[in-house]
Amino acid sequence: MSAGAKKRIMREYGECLADTPPGMKINFDEQNMTKWEVLLDGPDQSYYAGGHFKLEINFPNEYPFKPPVVAFKTKIYHPNVSNDDKGSMCLGLLRPDEWKPPNKVVAVLRLIQTLLIEPNIDDAIEPSIANEYKENRKEFEKSAKDWVKRYAK
Amino acid sequence: MDSDDDFNSSQASQDEFMEDSGADFDDDSDLDMDDQDVGFESQDKDIKPTKQAYETEFKVFDPPQIQDSQDKQIAEVSNILVQPPEATAILLRHLRWNKERLIDQYMEKPEEVLENAGLGESSEANPPKITKVKGFMCDICCEDGSDLDTFAMKCNHRFCVDCYRQYLYTKIKDEGEAARIRCPGDKCNRVVDSKSLDLLVGDDLRDRYHELLTRTYVDDKENLRWCPAPNCVYAVECSVKDRELPRVVPTVHCDCGHYFCFGCSLNDHQPAPCGLVKKWLKKCEDDSETANWISANTKECPKCQSTIEKNGGCNHMTCRKCRNEFCWMCMGVWSEHGTSWYNCNRFEEKSGSEARDAQAKSRQSLERYLHYYNRYANHEQSAKLDKDIYLKTEKKMQQLQNSTGMSWIEVQYLDTASQALQQCRQTLKWTYAFAYYLARNNLTEIFEDNQKDLEMAVENLSEMFEKPIDQLQGLKVDMMDKTAYCNKRRIILLNDTAENLKQGNIFPSSLLFYWIINNATGNWEFIVSLT
C-alpha cells in the first residue's frame, strides 16, 4: 500500500474519532491500519435494537481508488448482508462502479446504519429474506429479533 | 492485341509472385495482385459467377482501419452537431454508434442528450488543462500545497494530477473500462473525454484506452464482429442481421485464415443454420458421453419413462420416481406375475408387450440420434487425423524437394489437398447435425445424395493421403483431380442447402401460418423451431 493511501486512512480515522456516528466504536490498530474493527449497536428504531454487531472493514491495496470491503462478523438476519460465514455486503457506495475516490469510510458506516433501520429491498443479496421482509413482515421481525438474541447479545 | 498483352504480363507477374512470395504471404500488395488477377480471369472467360449461393458478402478490417472508420464518423457527426470531436465521440458511444438516432435526439433535446451521455453541466468553457491552484487540497490523498499540479474537467471537480492519474489507471488497467469512465468527483456523472485523458496519462495507458474503446466500438456495431481466432486482431463487417439467421449461414473468412460464422462466431458450420447448431451442440453436450452407456445399461420405467439402471440381481423393479413395480425382463407390471414365481417367462403378457413397444420407440429415437452423432463425431476426428498426417507429410515434402529437386510450388498440391479435406470434413460434419433435425420431404433425397457424393469424394482423397511418401509423387495428377472434385461436390451441396433455406421468402402470406407451425425454413422442414 502506498504512503498516500496510509496517510489517507490515518486522516480518515482522525475524522472518525472527532465525529463518530452515535452507537459506534472503532478499534484501530496502527500496526495493521488496513483492517478496522467496528462495534455497532443496533439502532433503537430498528429490529436490531439491543444487539451489538462486530464488523470488519478491510482497505484494499488500491484504496481509495477501490472501495473498502465490509463484513459482518456477527451473524445478522438482513436482506443486504449475506447469510454465510462471510457476512458480506455489496451495494451502493460499496460497489466498485459506484465508489468514487473522494468517498469516505464514515459515509459507508452511515450507510450501514441506515440500512439496519431500512433495508434496501431492491438491491438485496439475500432475495428470500428480502421477499419475506416485503410479504411477511411479522415473520421477518421474528427471525431478525431471534437472531439478535442468539448471536448479537 | 492489347488485352492479350495485358493477359500475358499479368500471367508473368502472377508467376513471379508465386515464386518469391513463399516467405511472406501477408503482404497486402501481393494479395491485391492476386485479386486483380482473379477479376481479370472471370472477365475473360465469363463462366464463374462472382458469388455462390452459400457465400455471404463481408469485409475484413485491421485495427488502423477500425480506428479510421471511427474517426471518420466522429468527424462527420462533430460537424453536424457543432460539438468538439472528443465530446462527439462520447455522444456516439452513448447511443451505440447509431448516428441517425443521435442526430435526431440531439436536435430535439440537446441538453437532455448531453446530460445522459455524461457531458452535462459544464461551468467552464476553456479547454481542460493542468494548473496549480492556491489553497488547494486534494480530496483523495489529502495533500495540499500551492505547488501541486491539479486537474479538473468542465465539471470543475479538481484533484491532484497524481490521484487523477491513479484513478484512470485503476479504471483502465484493472476494470477494463474506457467508454464510460466518470469524473472521480463524488456523484459526478461526467464522462472523461479522450482529450483530458491524453493530457494526463502516458503512452502505455493511452494505447490500452484506445484499444478498449475500439473493442466497445466493434461490440456496439451490429454489423461488425471480432474474429474469434486466438490472437487475431481483425474485425469482420457483414450485413446479415440476427433475424435473417434461420435463412442464411453467413460464413466469413478472416484475413488470418480463420473461417467462422458471423452469426454466432463459432467455427464455420455450413450448411446448418445457427439455431440448429446451438440445439445440436447442447444436445451433444447432454447426450453424447452418457448416451452409449445408457443405451447399454439401462431401460426406461414403462410408466414414467425415467431411466433406470438395474443395480441388483432381482428382476422385481420399483421405480424410485413413480413407485411403479415392474419386471426387468418383460417390462410388464409386476402384479401380473403373481407372487409364486421369480423368473420371468411370460413373453405374451399384453402390458409387457406395450411397454416394450414404448421402450423400442425411445430406443429408436436414441439410435437415430447416435446414427447422426457418430458420423458427426467421426468427421471431426478424421479431420484431426488428416491434419496430423498432413503435418507429417509436410516434413516429407521438404525431403521430396531436396531429393527430387522439385520446387516449392510443385509440392503445393499436397497443401491444397489437405485444406480441401479439412474444409469438406467440416462441412460434412455439419450435414449430419442438419440431417438429424431435417424432416423428410421431397428435397431430402437430393440432400442425402449430395452428402453421399461428397463423403465418397472425401474418403477417396483421404485414403490417398495415407500413402507412403514415395508413392505420393506419382499420384500428383490424380490427387489434384480428386481435390478439385471434393471442392466441387462441397459447393454443389452448400449451394443446394443455401438456396433452399433462402427460398422461404417467396411463400405467399396465406401460407405463413402453415410455415410457422411446421417449422419450415425455406423449402426445408425441421423437426424443431429454429428460433
XYZ file of C-alpha atoms in Angstrom, chain B residues 89-388:
300
model
C -17.144 10.501 -29.537
C -18.776 10.223 -26.105
C -22.182 11.014 -27.604
C -21.766 8.408 -30.323
C -20.673 5.750 -27.835
C -23.596 6.640 -25.614
C -26.023 5.837 -28.433
C -24.051 2.794 -29.552
C -22.845 4.453 -32.730
C -26.310 4.984 -34.101
C -25.661 8.235 -35.947
C -29.201 8.898 -37.107
C -30.694 8.416 -33.674
C -28.067 10.639 -32.082
C -28.661 13.459 -34.533
C -32.456 13.196 -34.191
C -32.355 13.165 -30.407
C -29.776 15.885 -30.198
C -31.727 18.199 -32.484
C -34.795 17.708 -30.343
C -33.376 17.884 -26.800
C -29.681 18.733 -26.809
C -29.391 19.311 -23.027
C -31.013 16.005 -22.172
C -28.810 14.052 -24.583
C -25.668 15.740 -23.269
C -26.699 15.081 -19.680
C -27.440 11.402 -20.285
C -24.207 10.881 -22.170
C -22.223 12.324 -19.254
C -21.469 15.704 -20.789
C -23.872 17.946 -18.870
C -23.338 20.866 -16.502
C -20.253 22.484 -17.868
C -19.347 25.504 -15.807
C -16.088 26.300 -17.583
C -15.753 26.976 -21.250
C -11.972 26.768 -21.502
C -10.263 23.603 -22.681
C -9.072 21.415 -19.799
C -5.504 21.938 -18.635
C -3.222 21.084 -15.736
C -2.842 24.003 -13.337
C -1.659 24.928 -9.865
C -4.306 26.379 -7.567
C -3.747 28.388 -4.403
C -5.116 26.909 -1.174
C -5.982 23.622 -2.870
C -6.308 20.338 -1.027
C -6.851 17.085 -2.905
C -9.919 15.337 -1.652
C -8.467 11.924 -2.442
C -4.948 11.907 -0.995
C -5.483 14.864 1.372
C -2.292 16.519 0.094
C -2.218 20.283 -0.051
C 0.279 22.844 -1.257
C 0.190 25.563 -3.837
C 2.832 23.814 -5.949
C 0.601 20.769 -6.510
C -0.364 20.076 -10.136
C -4.123 19.727 -10.361
C -6.693 18.854 -12.968
C -10.435 19.215 -13.418
C -12.771 18.671 -16.327
C -15.533 21.107 -17.162
C -17.486 19.927 -14.135
C -14.785 21.565 -12.010
C -14.155 18.644 -9.679
C -10.485 19.266 -9.027
C -7.972 16.673 -7.840
C -4.225 16.440 -7.857
C -2.776 15.059 -11.068
C -1.290 12.016 -9.319
C -4.652 10.937 -7.925
C -6.421 11.631 -11.199
C -3.823 9.537 -12.981
C -4.053 6.707 -10.458
C -7.837 6.766 -10.763
C -7.653 6.437 -14.552
C -5.053 3.700 -14.207
C -7.310 1.682 -11.903
C -10.294 2.102 -14.218
C -8.449 1.234 -17.412
C -5.976 -1.417 -16.275
C -7.907 -3.134 -13.507
C -11.509 -2.717 -14.553
C -11.048 -2.584 -18.324
C -13.267 0.476 -18.522
C -12.837 3.124 -21.196
C -16.007 4.427 -22.792
C -17.707 5.373 -19.539
C -15.038 6.398 -17.043
C -16.714 9.021 -14.918
C -15.172 12.035 -13.211
C -13.698 10.954 -9.841
C -15.817 13.610 -8.105
C -18.456 12.364 -5.682
C -21.704 11.574 -7.552
C -20.462 13.325 -10.715
C -21.505 11.561 -13.916
C -19.359 13.469 -16.339
C -17.513 11.093 -18.652
C -13.762 11.532 -19.044
C -13.088 12.520 -22.647
C -10.073 11.422 -24.684
C -8.578 14.907 -24.727
C -8.453 15.074 -20.939
C -7.118 11.554 -20.833
C -4.348 12.339 -23.301
C -3.318 15.216 -21.094
C -2.993 13.035 -18.015
C -1.662 9.605 -18.887
C 1.383 8.098 -20.592
C 1.575 6.243 -23.895
C 1.161 2.825 -22.357
C -2.157 3.608 -20.729
C -3.332 5.675 -23.672
C -2.810 2.743 -26.038
C -4.757 0.450 -23.771
C -7.518 3.043 -23.509
C -7.886 3.306 -27.267
C -7.750 -0.462 -27.602
C -10.634 -0.749 -25.157
C -12.583 1.973 -26.981
C -12.136 0.127 -30.245
C -13.323 -3.040 -28.582
C -16.508 -1.301 -27.437
C -16.941 0.134 -30.904
C -16.885 -3.276 -32.560
C -19.093 -4.748 -29.835
C -21.609 -1.935 -30.260
C -21.836 -2.127 -34.033
C -24.322 -4.732 -35.157
C -22.547 -5.276 -38.472
C -19.072 -5.745 -37.011
C -17.632 -8.725 -35.207
C -14.188 -9.687 -33.936
C -12.555 -12.684 -35.497
C -12.638 -15.257 -32.687
C -9.326 -16.889 -33.645
C -6.747 -16.671 -30.861
C -4.547 -13.556 -31.098
C -6.327 -12.334 -34.237
C -6.770 -8.563 -34.286
C -9.102 -8.265 -37.269
C -12.797 -7.484 -37.264
C -15.231 -8.537 -39.963
C -18.075 -6.453 -41.329
C -21.142 -8.233 -42.657
C -24.672 -7.013 -43.188
C -26.510 -10.203 -42.195
C -28.893 -9.432 -39.312
C -29.801 -11.715 -36.426
C -33.338 -12.171 -37.676
C -32.053 -13.476 -41.014
C -30.079 -16.280 -39.400
C -32.697 -19.004 -39.909
C -32.405 -18.337 -43.649
C -28.724 -17.866 -44.189
C -25.489 -19.237 -42.764
C -23.078 -16.313 -43.028
C -19.642 -17.915 -43.048
C -16.880 -15.337 -43.313
C -13.177 -15.773 -43.934
C -10.867 -13.627 -41.879
C -7.551 -12.441 -43.290
C -5.860 -14.526 -40.607
C -7.209 -17.608 -42.393
C -9.932 -18.498 -39.941
C -13.394 -19.381 -41.253
C -16.181 -18.558 -38.827
C -19.889 -17.867 -38.707
C -20.736 -14.181 -38.491
C -23.999 -15.028 -36.791
C -22.649 -16.904 -33.773
C -18.831 -16.612 -34.050
C -18.454 -20.384 -33.933
C -16.293 -22.193 -36.481
C -17.818 -22.448 -39.931
C -20.882 -24.678 -39.645
C -22.404 -24.585 -43.099
C -24.898 -25.905 -44.099
C -26.578 -25.939 -40.662
C -28.186 -22.650 -39.567
C -27.046 -21.175 -36.205
C -30.285 -22.205 -34.484
C -29.729 -25.869 -35.293
C -26.075 -25.693 -34.336
C -26.926 -24.330 -30.923
C -29.524 -27.048 -30.338
C -27.226 -29.744 -31.640
C -24.246 -28.742 -29.520
C -26.457 -28.614 -26.469
C -27.855 -31.999 -27.245
C -24.407 -33.472 -27.764
C -23.206 -31.987 -24.527
C -26.131 -33.534 -22.702
C -26.188 -36.821 -24.512
C -23.047 -37.949 -26.205
C -20.912 -39.182 -23.354
C -23.648 -40.891 -21.494
C -25.805 -41.984 -24.424
C -23.845 -45.116 -25.164
C -23.680 -46.170 -21.576
C -27.369 -45.522 -21.084
C -28.201 -47.493 -24.181
C -26.208 -50.471 -22.949
C -27.059 -50.491 -19.269
C -30.464 -49.023 -18.652
C -34.135 -49.273 -19.505
C -36.908 -46.768 -19.052
C -39.638 -47.226 -16.487
C -42.682 -48.275 -18.553
C -44.858 -45.810 -16.651
C -42.906 -42.582 -16.199
C -40.023 -43.182 -18.679
C -37.374 -42.452 -16.078
C -34.111 -44.103 -16.958
C -33.383 -46.963 -14.636
C -30.208 -48.896 -14.021
C -30.565 -52.385 -12.629
C -28.330 -52.452 -9.610
C -29.305 -55.787 -8.010
C -29.982 -59.336 -9.092
C -33.711 -59.257 -8.584
C -35.986 -58.643 -11.563
C -38.634 -57.039 -9.380
C -38.066 -53.355 -10.104
C -39.622 -50.486 -8.217
C -39.232 -47.155 -9.965
C -37.846 -44.728 -7.466
C -39.705 -41.858 -9.102
C -43.226 -43.124 -9.689
C -43.144 -46.247 -7.491
C -44.266 -48.356 -10.437
C -43.405 -52.018 -9.897
C -42.425 -53.952 -12.982
C -40.380 -56.840 -14.231
C -36.935 -56.006 -15.673
C -37.097 -58.807 -18.205
C -40.514 -58.357 -19.804
C -41.218 -54.806 -18.617
C -44.711 -55.961 -17.619
C -46.483 -54.896 -14.433
C -45.124 -56.930 -11.558
C -48.528 -57.791 -10.116
C -49.370 -59.727 -13.258
C -46.542 -62.085 -12.435
C -48.323 -63.320 -9.342
C -46.277 -63.877 -6.269
C -45.385 -67.502 -6.576
C -42.549 -67.337 -9.090
C -39.437 -65.400 -9.687
C -38.042 -65.959 -13.158
C -39.922 -64.263 -15.904
C -41.092 -66.394 -18.776
C -44.256 -64.584 -19.715
C -43.483 -63.161 -23.101
C -47.110 -62.871 -24.237
C -48.278 -60.528 -21.495
C -50.212 -57.659 -23.012
C -48.975 -54.893 -20.772
C -45.486 -56.203 -21.224
C -45.538 -56.006 -24.973
C -46.966 -52.476 -24.879
C -44.216 -51.386 -22.563
C -41.661 -52.986 -24.822
C -43.150 -51.073 -27.764
C -42.780 -47.788 -25.957
C -39.311 -48.761 -24.976
C -38.445 -49.681 -28.515
C -39.647 -46.290 -29.689
C -37.492 -44.463 -27.229
C -34.526 -46.653 -28.093
C -35.177 -45.975 -31.732
C -35.009 -42.252 -31.242
C -31.783 -42.680 -29.327
C -30.435 -44.849 -32.100
C -31.416 -42.282 -34.670
C -29.531 -39.655 -32.743
C -26.495 -41.888 -32.350
C -26.506 -42.611 -36.072
C -26.066 -38.939 -36.841
C -23.855 -38.208 -33.879
C -21.371 -40.942 -34.685
C -20.962 -39.659 -38.214
C -20.679 -36.092 -36.994
C -18.057 -37.039 -34.413
C -16.243 -39.240 -36.900
C -15.684 -36.413 -39.363
C -14.438 -34.231 -36.572
C -11.990 -36.903 -35.506
C -10.957 -37.719 -39.070
C -10.271 -34.076 -39.802
C -7.839 -34.091 -36.894
C -6.162 -37.244 -38.140
C -5.989 -35.891 -41.683
C -4.244 -32.891 -40.303
C -1.773 -34.980 -38.333
